[in-house]
């Protein structure tokens, strides 16, 4: 009925984890949000220790089935069913917990505290619904269990697993969905066929990192097989190489797209969170597609609605950035930006074979990099967050390109976790190096090569704030000149506020 719904884990009593309740917010455009009353609170024996992660499944007749993990009075993780009290209410304010909860308890051989986060359901060729739930066996093997159901109240556990990967530990927040091999649209979760691959994604509890892999799903055996076993779930591609966890997708049936939500947790201390009175944010929602140019990865891109926040724009054509130099970009306020930049390099001295990556950060000079932008920087560069490319002539004779974000000088605050993030990014022969960067005060979301590699940074500047925030280009390579062409929009603020209920009195 025109509203997007976000349910999220929330502690109404504190800015640290505990008393987990389901907050509820709605939006018409995924950008501006209204808070609603809590959807569910931990008030039953089967969820008294928390209403944890869940997923909604929209049935063909319009019903909504919400499965969620509850932590019981004995600290056992169980799966529960809830549904809207009134389907004609577009805000879905009131929720009913199924009287027969829990609908699933940990099966034999699964630890009682390692059984959580049911997915959205999908329909197989036999007309039965499937869901998958994350777990582990033998403490080290990450697994996704598969259940079948016809009514969402009774379930049959299938033999074996949808998939399992040794050495990856507990899988949380498993996500499983199809992508079109040759298409510009997302797919309903139940879609399957010859021109479709399936994405399996897991959040690894041990490392707090989200991984995904592309593969093939057999709906008869309910097994998923990775395209590349060397890049299996938990050992290959990350959803995001920065501060990012517990992501989840849904299918937007009206705009025919798959939308990815991700959680950015804090990188300061719990004491700081308690002092400021809140913790954690969501990323800008991203549309997800299969990258049919490489055939080996997904593309993530900010939803088009972010463009509604754009204000004035500034263009720069072929700005020369010489080795070892920093070039200021005079755009005024630089705390909220949407930045597109393409780089061309010109070799001015011999490059050498090197084995560099992201780990040395932006100060670690190599022949072909690093070069990029300095976001959330102050005028004196006492604080800055470089987002950069580093092409490398590898010892195996190939040219690799790394895409990185360096937080080590992002803040003068001492009790903040600051890291260098990044990975390689595929760059095809006819492509320029391009990045899009969304800057929002203390968040920097960076997308390389159309979204093949993505990095989210959570930073806490003390100098480069509000009107003092600036944007620069930099080139710390030793052997190349860099020319940068940019289009930069200043962004307006999104509103996030309580829903304007009209008082009937």
XYZ file of N, CA, C and O in Angstrom, residues 21-155:
540
model
N 13.933 -5.529 21.440
C 12.554 -5.244 21.049
C 12.565 -4.928 19.558
O 13.593 -4.516 19.025
N 11.429 -5.115 18.898
C 11.382 -4.754 17.477
C 10.891 -3.325 17.307
O 9.701 -3.033 17.486
N 11.839 -2.437 16.956
C 11.442 -1.130 16.469
C 10.818 -1.263 15.091
O 10.973 -2.277 14.403
N 10.094 -0.233 14.680
C 9.351 -0.293 13.411
C 9.353 1.107 12.804
O 9.049 2.088 13.492
N 9.741 1.189 11.554
C 9.721 2.457 10.841
C 9.175 2.247 9.438
O 9.297 1.153 8.879
N 8.559 3.289 8.885
C 8.002 3.201 7.534
C 8.474 4.384 6.692
O 8.800 5.454 7.218
N 8.492 4.145 5.389
C 8.947 5.163 4.448
C 8.215 4.975 3.134
O 7.850 3.855 2.763
N 8.030 6.064 2.400
C 7.481 5.952 1.050
C 8.585 5.890 -0.007
O 8.312 5.539 -1.155
N 9.817 6.231 0.389
C 10.882 6.337 -0.615
C 12.228 5.757 -0.173
O 13.235 5.978 -0.837
N 12.266 5.050 0.942
C 13.486 4.438 1.479
C 14.502 5.465 1.989
O 15.591 5.079 2.418
N 14.170 6.731 1.953
C 15.101 7.782 2.378
C 14.566 8.530 3.598
O 15.270 8.701 4.593
N 13.330 8.995 3.517
C 12.692 9.695 4.643
C 11.877 8.683 5.435
O 11.074 7.941 4.849
N 12.033 8.666 6.754
C 11.433 7.614 7.572
C 10.613 8.180 8.718
O 10.953 9.225 9.290
N 9.555 7.441 9.051
C 8.738 7.733 10.229
C 8.860 6.567 11.220
O 8.680 5.409 10.845
N 9.101 6.914 12.481
C 9.070 5.899 13.534
C 7.632 5.592 13.923
O 6.812 6.503 14.052
N 7.356 4.302 14.127
C 6.051 3.842 14.604
C 6.219 3.219 15.994
O 7.347 2.989 16.446
N 5.116 2.919 16.675
C 5.231 2.193 17.943
C 5.945 0.855 17.740
O 5.958 0.301 16.642
N 6.516 0.325 18.815
C 7.214 -0.959 18.732
C 6.293 -2.007 18.120
O 5.110 -2.085 18.442
N 6.851 -2.840 17.240
C 6.056 -3.894 16.619
C 5.884 -5.085 17.561
O 4.792 -5.642 17.671
N 6.980 -5.483 18.209
C 6.909 -6.615 19.137
C 7.876 -6.391 20.291
O 8.990 -5.892 20.088
N 7.431 -6.780 21.489
C 8.258 -6.656 22.684
C 8.454 -8.055 23.278
O 7.650 -8.960 23.040
N 9.520 -8.262 24.046
C 9.802 -9.587 24.615
C 8.912 -9.865 25.829
O 9.316 -9.641 26.964
N 7.696 -10.359 25.578
C 6.723 -10.493 26.663
C 6.160 -11.905 26.801
O 5.182 -12.109 27.518
N 6.760 -12.893 26.102
C 6.303 -14.279 26.211
C 7.483 -15.161 26.631
O 8.642 -14.802 26.432
N 7.185 -16.331 27.157
C 8.277 -17.211 27.601
C 9.230 -17.546 26.469
O 10.436 -17.736 26.676
N 8.704 -17.595 25.224
C 9.527 -18.006 24.074
C 10.325 -16.849 23.467
O 11.074 -17.066 22.520
N 10.169 -15.625 23.978
C 11.004 -14.513 23.492
C 11.352 -13.534 24.611
O 11.712 -12.389 24.352
N 11.259 -14.002 25.863
C 11.452 -13.090 26.994
C 12.869 -12.526 27.056
O 13.093 -11.451 27.594
N 13.832 -13.251 26.464
C 15.209 -12.748 26.420
C 15.541 -12.068 25.096
O 16.708 -11.836 24.784
N 14.505 -11.745 24.329
C 14.746 -10.960 23.127
C 13.944 -11.407 21.925
O 13.795 -12.595 21.652
N 13.376 -10.410 21.220
C 12.767 -10.608 19.904
C 13.884 -10.320 18.904
O 14.206 -9.171 18.634
N 14.486 -11.375 18.396
C 15.692 -11.230 17.591
C 15.356 -11.181 16.098
O 14.224 -10.957 15.704
N 16.364 -11.422 15.273
C 16.232 -11.229 13.827
C 15.150 -12.115 13.207
O 14.982 -13.266 13.604
N 14.467 -11.572 12.222
C 13.448 -12.329 11.495
C 13.308 -11.839 10.073
O 14.061 -10.979 9.620
N 12.328 -12.418 9.383
C 12.074 -12.056 7.984
C 10.591 -12.180 7.686
O 9.911 -13.062 8.226
N 10.131 -11.329 6.798
C 8.737 -11.379 6.365
C 8.626 -12.128 5.046
O 9.499 -12.020 4.189
N 7.551 -12.888 4.907
C 7.217 -13.534 3.637
C 5.815 -13.088 3.245
O 4.871 -13.222 4.022
N 5.706 -12.516 2.055
C 4.420 -12.055 1.531
C 3.801 -13.193 0.721
O 4.374 -13.628 -0.276
N 2.652 -13.681 1.158
C 1.998 -14.791 0.475
C 1.180 -14.278 -0.709
O 0.795 -13.108 -0.757
N 0.878 -15.156 -1.679
C 0.129 -14.725 -2.870
C -1.230 -14.106 -2.545
O -1.708 -13.241 -3.292
N -1.835 -14.503 -1.439
C -3.147 -13.949 -1.093
C -3.061 -12.657 -0.287
O -4.066 -12.146 0.193
N -1.834 -12.126 -0.137
C -1.660 -10.860 0.566
C -1.332 -10.989 2.034
O -0.994 -9.991 2.685
N -1.415 -12.196 2.567
C -1.039 -12.385 3.972
C 0.458 -12.154 4.155
O 1.247 -12.376 3.226
N 0.836 -11.742 5.360
C 2.242 -11.534 5.695
C 2.588 -12.466 6.848
O 1.964 -12.414 7.908
N 3.577 -13.328 6.631
C 4.064 -14.231 7.672
C 5.425 -13.728 8.142
O 6.358 -13.626 7.346
N 5.520 -13.431 9.422
C 6.760 -12.920 9.986
C 7.347 -13.994 10.902
O 6.748 -14.349 11.920
N 8.465 -14.555 10.503
C 9.181 -15.497 11.348
C 10.324 -14.772 12.030
O 11.036 -13.972 11.395
N 10.503 -15.038 13.320
C 11.600 -14.375 14.035
C 12.152 -15.318 15.090
O 11.477 -16.234 15.566
N 13.405 -15.089 15.452
C 14.037 -15.861 16.518
C 13.699 -15.235 17.854
O 13.858 -14.023 18.052
N 13.246 -16.079 18.770
C 13.050 -15.658 20.145
C 14.071 -16.348 21.029
O 14.454 -17.494 20.780
N 14.529 -15.634 22.069
C 15.410 -16.239 23.061
C 14.548 -16.533 24.289
O 14.004 -15.614 24.907
N 14.401 -17.812 24.628
C 13.414 -18.220 25.635
C 13.880 -17.926 27.052
O 15.026 -17.494 27.279
N 12.992 -18.223 28.000
C 13.339 -18.046 29.414
C 14.466 -18.978 29.849
O 15.099 -18.758 30.882
N 14.754 -20.019 29.049
C 15.892 -20.907 29.312
C 17.060 -20.624 28.368
O 17.951 -21.470 28.214
N 17.017 -19.482 27.699
C 18.065 -19.082 26.753
C 18.241 -20.077 25.607
O 19.347 -20.351 25.154
N 17.119 -20.628 25.153
C 17.105 -21.480 23.961
C 16.602 -20.641 22.792
O 15.625 -19.895 22.919
N 17.279 -20.764 21.644
C 16.863 -20.004 20.463
C 15.807 -20.801 19.706
O 16.057 -21.939 19.294
N 14.627 -20.191 19.551
C 13.505 -20.836 18.877
C 12.962 -19.903 17.806
O 13.234 -18.692 17.826
N 12.209 -20.462 16.864
C 11.620 -19.633 15.800
C 10.127 -19.476 16.063
O 9.432 -20.446 16.365
N 9.674 -18.247 15.942
C 8.286 -17.900 16.235
C 7.624 -17.253 15.024
O 8.293 -16.694 14.161
N 6.295 -17.323 15.028
C 5.496 -16.756 13.946
C 4.679 -15.581 14.480
O 4.127 -15.644 15.577
N 4.633 -14.521 13.696
C 3.750 -13.391 13.997
C 3.147 -12.911 12.685
O 3.680 -13.174 11.604
N 2.014 -12.191 12.804
C 1.359 -11.690 11.595
C 0.583 -10.435 11.953
O 0.254 -10.186 13.127
N 0.271 -9.601 10.959
C -0.432 -8.350 11.241
C -1.838 -8.614 11.770
O -2.539 -9.520 11.291
N -2.232 -7.816 12.750
C -3.593 -7.930 13.279
C -4.611 -7.433 12.265
O -5.752 -7.899 12.240
N -4.192 -6.495 11.416
C -5.132 -5.881 10.481
C -4.415 -5.632 9.155
O -3.682 -4.651 9.010
N -4.635 -6.507 8.187
C -3.951 -6.380 6.897
C -4.399 -5.156 6.107
O -3.734 -4.749 5.165
N -5.543 -4.569 6.478
C -5.992 -3.377 5.760
C -5.321 -2.111 6.285
O -5.500 -1.037 5.708
N -4.550 -2.224 7.375
C -3.811 -1.087 7.912
C -2.484 -0.954 7.177
O -1.607 -1.810 7.320
N -2.292 0.092 6.366
C -1.047 0.188 5.600
C 0.187 0.341 6.480
O 1.297 0.061 6.041
N 0.009 0.785 7.724
C 1.152 0.959 8.625
C 1.481 -0.313 9.398
O 2.537 -0.388 10.043
N 0.595 -1.304 9.357
C 0.841 -2.581 10.044
C 1.300 -2.356 11.484
O 2.329 -2.898 11.930
N 0.531 -1.587 12.220
C 0.962 -1.185 13.560
C 0.870 -2.332 14.565
O 1.771 -2.529 15.376
N -0.210 -3.110 14.499
C -0.426 -4.147 15.507
C -0.063 -5.521 14.968
O -0.473 -5.903 13.872
N 0.685 -6.273 15.782
C 1.128 -7.612 15.398
C 0.647 -8.637 16.412
O 0.631 -8.382 17.616
N 0.262 -9.803 15.918
C -0.204 -10.902 16.758
C 0.851 -12.003 16.731
O 1.285 -12.430 15.663
N 1.244 -12.447 17.909
C 2.126 -13.606 17.991
C 1.264 -14.869 17.963
O 0.288 -14.966 18.699
N 1.638 -15.800 17.124
C 0.884 -17.041 16.953
C 0.759 -17.774 18.293
O 1.769 -17.975 18.991
N -0.448 -18.186 18.669
C -0.653 -18.831 19.974
C 0.131 -20.127 20.142
O 0.412 -20.544 21.271
N 0.482 -20.778 19.025
C 1.210 -22.045 19.108
C 2.719 -21.907 19.087
O 3.425 -22.906 18.889
N 3.231 -20.682 19.281
C 4.691 -20.494 19.288
C 5.341 -21.279 20.419
O 4.729 -21.480 21.462
N 6.601 -21.718 20.246
C 7.414 -21.575 19.035
C 7.019 -22.599 17.969
O 6.540 -23.681 18.296
N 7.249 -22.220 16.703
C 6.943 -23.147 15.613
C 8.144 -24.027 15.272
O 7.988 -25.054 14.608
N 9.327 -23.647 15.734
C 10.530 -24.453 15.517
C 11.432 -24.365 16.739
O 11.643 -23.273 17.282
N 11.972 -25.509 17.133
C 12.971 -25.562 18.204
C 14.241 -26.179 17.622
O 14.196 -26.811 16.560
N 15.387 -26.011 18.270
C 16.621 -26.544 17.700
C 16.529 -28.052 17.489
O 16.114 -28.788 18.386
N 16.883 -28.532 16.311
C 16.822 -29.972 16.040
C 17.973 -30.712 16.719
O 18.926 -30.089 17.198
N 17.889 -32.016 16.728
C 18.937 -32.853 17.301
C 20.278 -32.546 16.643
O 20.370 -32.447 15.415
N 21.294 -32.386 17.468
C 22.636 -32.129 16.948
C 22.976 -30.665 16.767
O 24.116 -30.334 16.430
N 21.995 -29.783 16.978
C 22.229 -28.340 16.855
C 22.214 -27.729 18.255
O 21.300 -27.985 19.052
N 23.237 -26.944 18.568
C 23.312 -26.310 19.885
C 22.114 -25.378 20.091
O 21.676 -24.695 19.164
N 21.628 -25.350 21.321
C 20.406 -24.588 21.604
C 20.613 -23.083 21.497
O 19.642 -22.337 21.389
N 21.865 -22.621 21.515
C 22.114 -21.181 21.378
C 22.765 -20.851 20.041
O 23.380 -19.795 19.884
N 22.626 -21.759 19.078
C 23.214 -21.546 17.741
C 22.189 -21.924 16.671
O 22.433 -22.795 15.829
N 21.028 -21.271 16.707
C 19.921 -21.650 15.817
C 19.056 -20.407 15.643
O 18.163 -20.143 16.428
N 19.365 -19.611 14.596
C 18.686 -18.316 14.554
C 18.599 -17.713 13.143
O 19.275 -18.118 12.229
N 17.720 -16.721 13.072
C 17.603 -15.808 11.935
C 16.981 -16.456 10.700
O 17.644 -16.637 9.666
N 15.679 -16.810 10.752
C 15.018 -17.415 9.596
C 14.920 -16.440 8.428
O 14.758 -15.236 8.619
N 15.012 -16.992 7.213
C 14.960 -16.152 6.017
C 13.522 -15.963 5.554
O 12.596 -16.628 6.025
N 13.370 -15.080 4.583
C 12.140 -15.009 3.801
C 11.913 -16.363 3.124
O 12.860 -17.022 2.699
N 10.649 -16.780 3.027
C 10.343 -18.056 2.401
C 10.355 -17.975 0.878
O 10.152 -16.914 0.289
N 10.609 -19.123 0.248
C 10.477 -19.219 -1.214
C 9.753 -20.530 -1.542
O 9.794 -21.487 -0.776
N 9.084 -20.540 -2.685
C 8.279 -21.695 -3.084
C 9.058 -22.570 -4.049
O 9.655 -22.068 -5.004
N 9.046 -23.878 -3.784
C 9.685 -24.832 -4.690
C 8.716 -25.323 -5.744
O 7.524 -24.998 -5.723
N 9.195 -26.139 -6.682
C 8.329 -26.661 -7.757
C 7.218 -27.563 -7.232
O 6.233 -27.796 -7.930
N 7.355 -28.049 -5.992
C 6.318 -28.888 -5.404
C 5.241 -28.073 -4.683
O 4.327 -28.640 -4.070
N 5.350 -26.744 -4.773
C 4.346 -25.892 -4.143
C 4.562 -25.651 -2.664
O 3.794 -24.914 -2.037
N 5.594 -26.269 -2.082
C 5.878 -26.067 -0.664
C 6.839 -24.898 -0.474
O 7.710 -24.643 -1.305
N 6.664 -24.216 0.661
C 7.558 -23.120 1.018
C 8.813 -23.670 1.690
O 8.765 -24.690 2.376
N 9.920 -22.970 1.461
C 11.174 -23.286 2.161
C 11.674 -22.053 2.895
O 11.476 -20.922 2.431
N 12.326 -22.281 4.007
C 13.108 -21.235 4.670
C 14.450 -21.847 5.030
O 14.590 -23.084 5.097
N 15.443 -21.009 5.239
C 16.718 -21.516 5.739
C 17.090 -20.742 6.995
O 16.734 -19.557 7.138
N 17.782 -21.435 7.895
C 18.154 -20.885 9.194
C 19.634 -21.157 9.423
O 20.123 -22.254 9.125
N 20.349 -20.180 9.959
C 21.782 -20.320 10.190
C 22.088 -21.117 11.441
O 21.367 -21.063 12.432
N 23.218 -21.866 11.380
C 23.677 -22.599 12.553
C 25.138 -22.983 12.344
O 25.814 -22.451 11.458
N 25.594 -23.928 13.169
C 26.933 -24.493 12.999
C 26.901 -25.907 13.550
O 26.041 -26.264 14.372
N 27.854 -26.727 13.090
C 28.031 -28.056 13.668
C 29.509 -28.241 13.967
O 30.374 -27.628 13.305
N 29.784 -29.058 14.978
C 31.172 -29.314 15.406
C 31.938 -28.017 15.678
O 33.143 -27.951 15.475
N 31.213 -26.992 16.074
C 31.759 -25.690 16.488
C 32.404 -24.883 15.370
O 32.547 -23.686 15.480
N 32.810 -25.517 14.276
C 33.568 -24.780 13.253
C 32.901 -24.741 11.892
O 33.279 -23.933 11.043
N 31.917 -25.612 11.636
C 31.335 -25.705 10.295
C 30.066 -24.862 10.240
O 29.071 -25.167 10.904
N 30.104 -23.796 9.453
C 28.915 -22.973 9.268
C 27.933 -23.671 8.356
O 28.329 -24.229 7.321
N 26.642 -23.668 8.731
C 25.636 -24.384 7.938
C 24.369 -23.559 7.821
O 24.093 -22.674 8.639
N 23.593 -23.863 6.776
C 22.237 -23.336 6.671
C 21.282 -24.516 6.542
O 21.386 -25.323 5.624
N 20.389 -24.627 7.535
C 19.382 -25.684 7.579
C 18.215 -25.294 6.680
O 17.903 -24.110 6.548
N 17.550 -26.274 6.082
C 16.379 -25.987 5.246
C 15.146 -26.677 5.837
O 15.184 -27.865 6.172
N 14.076 -25.909 5.945
C 12.787 -26.432 6.382
C 11.757 -26.215 5.287
O 11.800 -25.204 4.572
N 10.815 -27.154 5.188
C 9.671 -27.006 4.289
C 8.407 -26.798 5.118
O 8.282 -27.327 6.227
N 7.469 -26.027 4.546
C 6.189 -25.821 5.209
C 5.121 -25.507 4.172
O 5.443 -25.008 3.085
N 3.884 -25.798 4.508
C 2.767 -25.391 3.653
C 1.926 -24.309 4.323
O 1.146 -23.634 3.660
N 2.116 -24.137 5.640
C 1.226 -23.235 6.380
C 1.945 -22.276 7.329
O 1.311 -21.473 8.003
N 3.273 -22.371 7.407
C 4.113 -21.526 8.267
C 3.915 -21.804 9.761
O 4.467 -21.091 10.593
N 3.153 -22.843 10.109
C 3.016 -23.218 11.515
C 3.649 -24.574 11.811
O 4.128 -24.809 12.913
N 3.651 -25.484 10.818
C 4.319 -26.780 10.983
C 5.387 -26.923 9.910
O 5.196 -26.503 8.763
N 6.506 -27.534 10.305
C 7.689 -27.554 9.439
C 8.327 -28.930 9.420
O 8.278 -29.664 10.413
